[in-house]
Coordinates of C-alpha atoms and ligand atoms in Angstrom, one line a residue:
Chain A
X453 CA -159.9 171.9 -182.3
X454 CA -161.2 173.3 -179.2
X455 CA -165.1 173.3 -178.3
X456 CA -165.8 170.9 -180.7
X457 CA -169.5 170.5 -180.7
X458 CA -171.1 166.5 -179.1
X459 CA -173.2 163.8 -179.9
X460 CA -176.3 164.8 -177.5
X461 CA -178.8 161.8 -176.6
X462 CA -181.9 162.4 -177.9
X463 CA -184.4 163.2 -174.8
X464 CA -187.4 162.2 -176.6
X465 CA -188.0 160.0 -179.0
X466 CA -189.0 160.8 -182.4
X467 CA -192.2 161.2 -182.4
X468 CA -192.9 161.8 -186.5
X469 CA -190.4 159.1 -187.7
X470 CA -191.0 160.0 -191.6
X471 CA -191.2 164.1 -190.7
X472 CA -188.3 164.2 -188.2
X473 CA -186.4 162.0 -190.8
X474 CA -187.0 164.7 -193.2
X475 CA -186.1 167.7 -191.4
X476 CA -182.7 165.8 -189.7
X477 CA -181.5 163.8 -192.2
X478 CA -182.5 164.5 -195.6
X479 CA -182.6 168.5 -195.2
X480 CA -179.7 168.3 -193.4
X481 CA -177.8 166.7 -196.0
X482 CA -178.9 169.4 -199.0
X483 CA -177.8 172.0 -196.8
X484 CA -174.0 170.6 -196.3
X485 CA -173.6 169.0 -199.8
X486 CA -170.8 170.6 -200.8
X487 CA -169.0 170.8 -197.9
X488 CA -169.4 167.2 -196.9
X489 CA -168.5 166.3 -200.0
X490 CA -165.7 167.6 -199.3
X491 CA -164.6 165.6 -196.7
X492 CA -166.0 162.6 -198.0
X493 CA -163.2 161.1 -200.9
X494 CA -161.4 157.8 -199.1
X495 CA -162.5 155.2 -199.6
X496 CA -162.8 152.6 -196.7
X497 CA -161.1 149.6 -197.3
X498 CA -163.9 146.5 -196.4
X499 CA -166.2 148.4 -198.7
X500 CA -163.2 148.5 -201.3
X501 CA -162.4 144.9 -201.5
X502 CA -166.2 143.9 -201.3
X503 CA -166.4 146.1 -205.0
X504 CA -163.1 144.7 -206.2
X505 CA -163.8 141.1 -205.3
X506 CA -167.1 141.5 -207.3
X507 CA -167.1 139.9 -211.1
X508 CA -166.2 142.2 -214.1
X509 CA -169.3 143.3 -215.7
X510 CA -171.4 143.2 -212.5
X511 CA -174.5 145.5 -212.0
X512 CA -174.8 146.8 -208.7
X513 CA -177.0 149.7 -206.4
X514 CA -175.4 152.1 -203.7
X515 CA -178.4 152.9 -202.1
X516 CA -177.6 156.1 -200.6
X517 CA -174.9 157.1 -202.7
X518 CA -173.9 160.6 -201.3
X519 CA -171.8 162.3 -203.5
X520 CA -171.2 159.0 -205.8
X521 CA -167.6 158.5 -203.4
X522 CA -167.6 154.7 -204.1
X523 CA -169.1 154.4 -207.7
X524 CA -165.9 154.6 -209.5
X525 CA -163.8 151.9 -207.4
X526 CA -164.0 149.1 -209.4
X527 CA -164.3 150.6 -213.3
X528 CA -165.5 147.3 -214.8
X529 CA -169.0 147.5 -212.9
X530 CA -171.7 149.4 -214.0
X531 CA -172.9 150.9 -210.1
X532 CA -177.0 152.6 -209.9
X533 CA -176.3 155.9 -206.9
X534 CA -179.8 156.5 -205.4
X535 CA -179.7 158.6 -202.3
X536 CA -182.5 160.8 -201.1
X537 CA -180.5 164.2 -201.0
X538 CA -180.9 166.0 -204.4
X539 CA -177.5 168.3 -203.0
X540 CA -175.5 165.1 -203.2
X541 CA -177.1 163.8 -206.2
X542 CA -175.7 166.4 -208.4
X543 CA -172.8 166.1 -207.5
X544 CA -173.0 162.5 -208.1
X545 CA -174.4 163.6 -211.6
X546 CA -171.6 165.4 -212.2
X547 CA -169.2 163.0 -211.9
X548 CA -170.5 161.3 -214.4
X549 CA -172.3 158.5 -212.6
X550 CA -175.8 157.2 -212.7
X551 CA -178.0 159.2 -209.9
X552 CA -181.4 158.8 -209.2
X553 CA -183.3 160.8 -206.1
X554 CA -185.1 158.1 -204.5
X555 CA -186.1 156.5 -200.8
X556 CA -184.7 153.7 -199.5
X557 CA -187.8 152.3 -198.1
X558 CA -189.8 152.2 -201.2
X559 CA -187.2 152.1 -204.3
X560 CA -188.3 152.1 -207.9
X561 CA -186.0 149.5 -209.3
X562 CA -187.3 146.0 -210.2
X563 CA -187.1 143.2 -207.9
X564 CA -184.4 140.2 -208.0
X565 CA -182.5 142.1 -211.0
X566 CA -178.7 143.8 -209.5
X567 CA -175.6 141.3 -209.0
X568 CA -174.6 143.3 -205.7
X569 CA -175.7 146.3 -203.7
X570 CA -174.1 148.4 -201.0
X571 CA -175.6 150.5 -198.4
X572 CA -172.9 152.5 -196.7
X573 CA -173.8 154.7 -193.5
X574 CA -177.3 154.5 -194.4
X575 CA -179.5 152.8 -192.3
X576 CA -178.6 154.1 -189.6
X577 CA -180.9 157.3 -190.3
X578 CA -184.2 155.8 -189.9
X579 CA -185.5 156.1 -186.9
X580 CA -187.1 153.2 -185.8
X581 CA -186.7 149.3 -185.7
X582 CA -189.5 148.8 -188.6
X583 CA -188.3 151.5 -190.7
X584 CA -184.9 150.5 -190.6
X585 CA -185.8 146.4 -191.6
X586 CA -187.7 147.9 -194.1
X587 CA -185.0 149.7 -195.7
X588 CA -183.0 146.4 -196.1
X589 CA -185.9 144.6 -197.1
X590 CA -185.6 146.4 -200.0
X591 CA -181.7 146.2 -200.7
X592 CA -182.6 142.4 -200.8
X593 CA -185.9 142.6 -202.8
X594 CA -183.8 144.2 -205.5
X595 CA -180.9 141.8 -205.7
X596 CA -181.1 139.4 -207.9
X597 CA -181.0 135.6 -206.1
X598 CA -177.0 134.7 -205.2
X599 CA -176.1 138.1 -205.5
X600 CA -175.1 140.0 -202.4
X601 CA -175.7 142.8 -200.3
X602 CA -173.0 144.6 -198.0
X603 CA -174.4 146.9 -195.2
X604 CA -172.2 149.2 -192.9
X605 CA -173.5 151.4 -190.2
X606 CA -172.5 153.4 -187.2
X607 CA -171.4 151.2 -184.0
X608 CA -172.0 152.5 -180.1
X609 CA -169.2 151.3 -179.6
X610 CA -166.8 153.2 -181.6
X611 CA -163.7 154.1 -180.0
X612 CA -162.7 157.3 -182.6
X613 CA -163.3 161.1 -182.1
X614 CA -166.7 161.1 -180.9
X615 CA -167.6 160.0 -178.1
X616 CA -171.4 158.4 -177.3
X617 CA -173.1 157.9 -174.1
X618 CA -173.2 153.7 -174.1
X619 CA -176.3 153.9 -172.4
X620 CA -178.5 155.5 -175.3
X621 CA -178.6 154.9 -179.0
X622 CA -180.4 157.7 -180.7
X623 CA -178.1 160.8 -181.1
X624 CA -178.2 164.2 -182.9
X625 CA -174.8 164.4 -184.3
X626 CA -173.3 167.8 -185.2
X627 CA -172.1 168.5 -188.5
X628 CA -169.9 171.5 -188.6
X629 CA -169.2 173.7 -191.2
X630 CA -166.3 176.0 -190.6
X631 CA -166.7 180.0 -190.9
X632 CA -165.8 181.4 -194.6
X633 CA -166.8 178.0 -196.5
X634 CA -168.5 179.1 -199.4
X635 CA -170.6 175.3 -198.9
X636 CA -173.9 175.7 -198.2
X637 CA -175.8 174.6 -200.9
X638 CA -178.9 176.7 -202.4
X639 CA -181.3 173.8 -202.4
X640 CA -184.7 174.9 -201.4
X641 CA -185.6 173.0 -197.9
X642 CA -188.4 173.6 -196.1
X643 CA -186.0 175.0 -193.2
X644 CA -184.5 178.0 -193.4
X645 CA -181.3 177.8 -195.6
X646 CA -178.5 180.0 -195.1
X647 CA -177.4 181.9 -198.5
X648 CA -174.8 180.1 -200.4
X649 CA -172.1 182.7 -199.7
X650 CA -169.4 182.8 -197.4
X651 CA -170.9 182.7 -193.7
X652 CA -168.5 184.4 -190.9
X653 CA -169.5 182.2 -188.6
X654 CA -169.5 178.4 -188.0
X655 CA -172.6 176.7 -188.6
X656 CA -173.8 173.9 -186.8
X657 CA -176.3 171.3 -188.5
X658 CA -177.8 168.4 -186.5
X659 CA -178.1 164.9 -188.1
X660 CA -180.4 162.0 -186.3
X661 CA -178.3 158.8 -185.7
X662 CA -179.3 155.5 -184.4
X663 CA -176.0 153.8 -183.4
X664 CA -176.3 150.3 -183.4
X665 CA -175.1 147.9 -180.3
X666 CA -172.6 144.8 -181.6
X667 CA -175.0 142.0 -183.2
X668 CA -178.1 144.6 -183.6
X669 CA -178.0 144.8 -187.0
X670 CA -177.6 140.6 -187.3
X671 CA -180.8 139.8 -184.9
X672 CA -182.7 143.2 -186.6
X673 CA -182.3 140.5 -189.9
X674 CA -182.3 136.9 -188.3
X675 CA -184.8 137.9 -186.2
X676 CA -187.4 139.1 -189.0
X677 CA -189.1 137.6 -192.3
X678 CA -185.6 138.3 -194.0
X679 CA -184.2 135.1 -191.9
X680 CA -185.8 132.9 -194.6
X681 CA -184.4 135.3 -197.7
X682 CA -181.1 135.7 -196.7
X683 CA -178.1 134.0 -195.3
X684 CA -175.4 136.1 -193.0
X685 CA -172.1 135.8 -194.9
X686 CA -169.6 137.9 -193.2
X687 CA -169.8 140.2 -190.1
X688 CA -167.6 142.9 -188.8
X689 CA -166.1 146.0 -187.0
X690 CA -164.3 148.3 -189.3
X691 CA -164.0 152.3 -189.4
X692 CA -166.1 153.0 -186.2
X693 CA -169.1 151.2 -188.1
X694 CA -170.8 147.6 -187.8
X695 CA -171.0 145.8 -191.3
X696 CA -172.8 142.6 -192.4
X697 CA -172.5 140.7 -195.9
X698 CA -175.6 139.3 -196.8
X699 CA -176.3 137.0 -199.5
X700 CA -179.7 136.8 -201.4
X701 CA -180.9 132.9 -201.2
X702 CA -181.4 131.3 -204.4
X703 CA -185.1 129.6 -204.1
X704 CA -185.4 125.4 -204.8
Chain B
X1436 CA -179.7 159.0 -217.0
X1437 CA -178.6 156.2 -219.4
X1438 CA -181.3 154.0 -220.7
X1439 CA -180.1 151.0 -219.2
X1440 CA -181.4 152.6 -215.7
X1441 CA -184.8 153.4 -217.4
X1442 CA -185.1 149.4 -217.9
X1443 CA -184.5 149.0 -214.7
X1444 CA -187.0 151.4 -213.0
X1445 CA -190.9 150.5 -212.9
X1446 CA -193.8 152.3 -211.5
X1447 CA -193.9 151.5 -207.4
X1448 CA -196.6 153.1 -206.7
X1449 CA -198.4 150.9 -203.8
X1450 CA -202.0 150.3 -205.4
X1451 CA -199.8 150.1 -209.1
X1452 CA -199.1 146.9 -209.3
X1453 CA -200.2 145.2 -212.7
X1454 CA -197.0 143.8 -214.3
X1455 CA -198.2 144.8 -217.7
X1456 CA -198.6 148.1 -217.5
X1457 CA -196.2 149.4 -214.2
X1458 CA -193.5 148.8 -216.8
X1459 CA -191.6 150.1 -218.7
X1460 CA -192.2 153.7 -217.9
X1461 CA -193.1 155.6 -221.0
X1462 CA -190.6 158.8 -222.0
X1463 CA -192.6 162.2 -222.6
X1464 CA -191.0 165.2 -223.9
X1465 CA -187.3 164.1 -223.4
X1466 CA -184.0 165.3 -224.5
X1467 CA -181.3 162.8 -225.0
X1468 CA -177.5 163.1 -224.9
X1469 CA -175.1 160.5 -226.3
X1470 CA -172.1 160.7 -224.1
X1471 CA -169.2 158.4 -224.6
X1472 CA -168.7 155.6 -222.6
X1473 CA -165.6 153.2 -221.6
X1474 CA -166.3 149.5 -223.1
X1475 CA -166.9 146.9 -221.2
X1476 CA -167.4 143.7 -222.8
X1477 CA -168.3 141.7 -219.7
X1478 CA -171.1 144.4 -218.5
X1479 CA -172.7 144.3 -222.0
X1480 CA -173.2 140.7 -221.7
X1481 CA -174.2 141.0 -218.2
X1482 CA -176.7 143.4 -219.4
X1483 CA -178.3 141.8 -222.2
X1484 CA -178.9 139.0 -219.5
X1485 CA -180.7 141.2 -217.1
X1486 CA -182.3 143.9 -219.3
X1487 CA -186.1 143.1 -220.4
X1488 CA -185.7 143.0 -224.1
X1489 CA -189.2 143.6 -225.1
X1490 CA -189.1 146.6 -222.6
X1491 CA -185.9 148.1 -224.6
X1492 CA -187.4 147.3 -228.0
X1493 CA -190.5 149.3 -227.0
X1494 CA -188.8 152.4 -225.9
X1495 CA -186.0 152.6 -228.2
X1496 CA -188.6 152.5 -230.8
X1497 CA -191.1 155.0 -229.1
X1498 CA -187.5 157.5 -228.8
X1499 CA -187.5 156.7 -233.2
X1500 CA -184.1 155.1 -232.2
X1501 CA -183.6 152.0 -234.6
X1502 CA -180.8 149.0 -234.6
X1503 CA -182.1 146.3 -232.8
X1504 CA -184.0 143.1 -233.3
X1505 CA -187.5 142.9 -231.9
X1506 CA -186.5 139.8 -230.3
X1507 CA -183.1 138.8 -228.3
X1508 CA -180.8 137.2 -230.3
X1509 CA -179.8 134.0 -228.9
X1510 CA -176.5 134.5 -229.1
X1511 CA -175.0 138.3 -229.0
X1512 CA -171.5 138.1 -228.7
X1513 CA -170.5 137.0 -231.8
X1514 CA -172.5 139.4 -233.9
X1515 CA -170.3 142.9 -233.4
X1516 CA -172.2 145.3 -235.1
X1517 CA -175.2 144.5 -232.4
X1518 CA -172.4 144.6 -229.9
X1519 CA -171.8 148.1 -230.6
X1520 CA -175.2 149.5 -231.2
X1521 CA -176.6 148.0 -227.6
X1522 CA -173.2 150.0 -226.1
X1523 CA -174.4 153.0 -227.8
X1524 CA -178.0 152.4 -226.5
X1525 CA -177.8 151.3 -223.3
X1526 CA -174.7 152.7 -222.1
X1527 CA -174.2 156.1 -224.4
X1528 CA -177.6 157.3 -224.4
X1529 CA -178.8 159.5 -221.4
X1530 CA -181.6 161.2 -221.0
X1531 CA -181.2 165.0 -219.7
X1532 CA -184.4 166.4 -219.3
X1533 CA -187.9 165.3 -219.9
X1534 CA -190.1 162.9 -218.1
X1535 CA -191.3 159.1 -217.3
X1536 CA -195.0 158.6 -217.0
X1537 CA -196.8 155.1 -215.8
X1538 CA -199.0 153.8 -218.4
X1539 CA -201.3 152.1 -215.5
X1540 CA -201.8 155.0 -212.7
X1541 CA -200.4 157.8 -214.9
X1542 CA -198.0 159.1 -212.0
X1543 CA -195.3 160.8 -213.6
X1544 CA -191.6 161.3 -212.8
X1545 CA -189.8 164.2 -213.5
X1546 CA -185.9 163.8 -214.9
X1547 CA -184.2 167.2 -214.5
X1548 CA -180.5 167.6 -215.5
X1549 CA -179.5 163.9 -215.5
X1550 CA -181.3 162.9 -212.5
X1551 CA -184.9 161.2 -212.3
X1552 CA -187.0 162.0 -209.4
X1553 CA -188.4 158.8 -208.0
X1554 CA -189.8 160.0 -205.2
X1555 CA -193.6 159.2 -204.1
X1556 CA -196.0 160.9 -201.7
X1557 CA -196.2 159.6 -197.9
X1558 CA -200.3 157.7 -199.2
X1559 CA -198.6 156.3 -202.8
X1560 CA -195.9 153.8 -200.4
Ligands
ZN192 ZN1 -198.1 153.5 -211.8

């Protein structure tokens, strides 16, 4: 593929964390639903394994659920999608799962209740420190005590087809969608949206990343109020993306 | 969305936070949809574990749908007939359209095609 479009470092930090959030994440995602959904069907195998290894009958949360890709792994759990992009949701919807268009950092389900929940390339979206503890504060909030939590986001460090500068970690990433995809979803942003026909050229969309540094997302946890809720359970590289398996202490 | 969700959701709105009245969200002007669903033995007794039975009991009856006892049985696996009528409620029964409303601030969330809109404004988190 030739002139394939770059991670850029972002110049300037953000300076509207829940407006610049909005317009490069969550719009962002309406407008390529289809198409990344699309592209978005394997399953990656830690995430796999952590839903198989789970008890039949379990009640879990994917907290930004995208197009539902890992709700229908392990068929003898009952899996809650949330994800904040209605584009993805309905496709989720679709497919038969259980969708609901909600925000990570303040979700409406009741606390200490779901055996497990997973939050796959998620928190890597919010755009500063706080916001992204927050975020898993809630993951933990909503687990029930013993049950745990399984995290993956995207590593600096990866060594795949994109390349980052190692000496930044906040990145608009580009999101391509080829020339004649009919993929652009219709749902009303408050950018301007492309009509959902066939474009003749490629479109370019810009996603907000913060790439996490090996151990950041461990000491963002140990090194908060979540120290005293949760224990670190398993830790690892896989798929260009750090991943930490959290377990929900049960109080004595 | 199946009614088993709708147990799980509560109002979480910042200044709602009385126990008794943030939950469960009260159903207004909805349209349900039975849709069948695989069984699963081990989920419905997971369930009946986790759900708030008083909660179920009140909106099953405000929806005019009947079957189960106002309070949890102690022991549910041996009585089939319950079996089957919580699979049907909790795990058949969806909700299409229609809305959930909070009996303490009166916020209301919208559920369009399947999917309920949580969201709250940037003041309400
Ligand atoms: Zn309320």
């Amino acid at each position: 593929m030739v002139n394939k479009p770059q991670p850029r470092v972002l110049a300037e930090p953000l300076t509207d964390a829940a407006k610049n959030e909005s317009e490069f994440v969550h719009d962002v995602y309406n407008q390529i639903a289809p198409h990344f959904s699309n592209t978005r069907y394997k399953a990656w195998p830690v995430v796999e394994s952590f839903l198989n290894d789970r008890e039949a009958g379990s009640v879990g949360a994917d907290v930004g659920c995208g197009n539902g890709k890992y709700m229908g792994v392990n068929r003898k759990l009952m899996v809650l999608g949330s994800d904040r992009s209605i584009g993805l949701l309905e496709i989720t919807q679709g497919r038969g799962f259980e969708a609901t268009l909600a925000d990570n950092l303040a979700l409406p389900y009741r606390s200490d209740r779901v055996d497990f929940v997973i939050s796959i390339a998620v928190i890597h979206h919010f755009s500063t420190p706080e916001r992204r503890l927050q975020a898993i504060r809630e993951l933990v909030r909503i687990l029930r005590p013993g049950g745990q939590a399984l995290v993956f986001v995207w590593a600096l460090e990866q060594k795949g087809k994109r390349k980052f500068d190692q000496d930044h970690q906040d990145f608009m990433v580009p999101w391509v969608v080829p020339r004649n995809t009919a993929s652009v979803s219709g749902v009303q942003t408050e950018a301007e949206v492309p009509p959902p026909e066939e474009a003749e050229n490629d479109r370019v969309f810009h996603r907000y990343y913060h790439l996490f540094r090996e151990h950041e997302l461990e000491t963002l946890i140990t090194e908060s109020d979540l120290n005293s809720a949760v224990e670190i359970a398993d830790n690892g590289y896989d798929r260009d993306n750090w991943y930490v398996v959290l377990t929900k202490r049960i109080p004595e | 969305m199946r009614l088993l969700t709708h147990n799980m959701l509560q109002c979480h709105v910042k200044s709602c936070n009385d126990p008794a009245l943030n939950f469960p969200l009260q159903f207004q002007e909805v349209e349900l949809e039975q849709i069948e669903a695989e069984e699963n033995e081990a989920l419905l007794l997971n369930l009946v574990g986790k759900i708030d039975w008083p909660a179920l009991v009140q909106t099953t009856s405000e929806l005019g749908i009947t079957g189960l006892p106002p309070t949890k049985p102690d022991v549910v696996k041996n009585d089939p007939a319950l079996m089957k009528r919580l699979h049907e409620i909790l795990l058949e029964t969806n909700v299409a359209q229609g809305k959930m409303v909070c009996r303490g601030c009166g916020h209301s969330y919208p559920i369009k095609d399947g999917i309920p809109n949580m969201l709250l404004a940037e003041h309400e988190i």
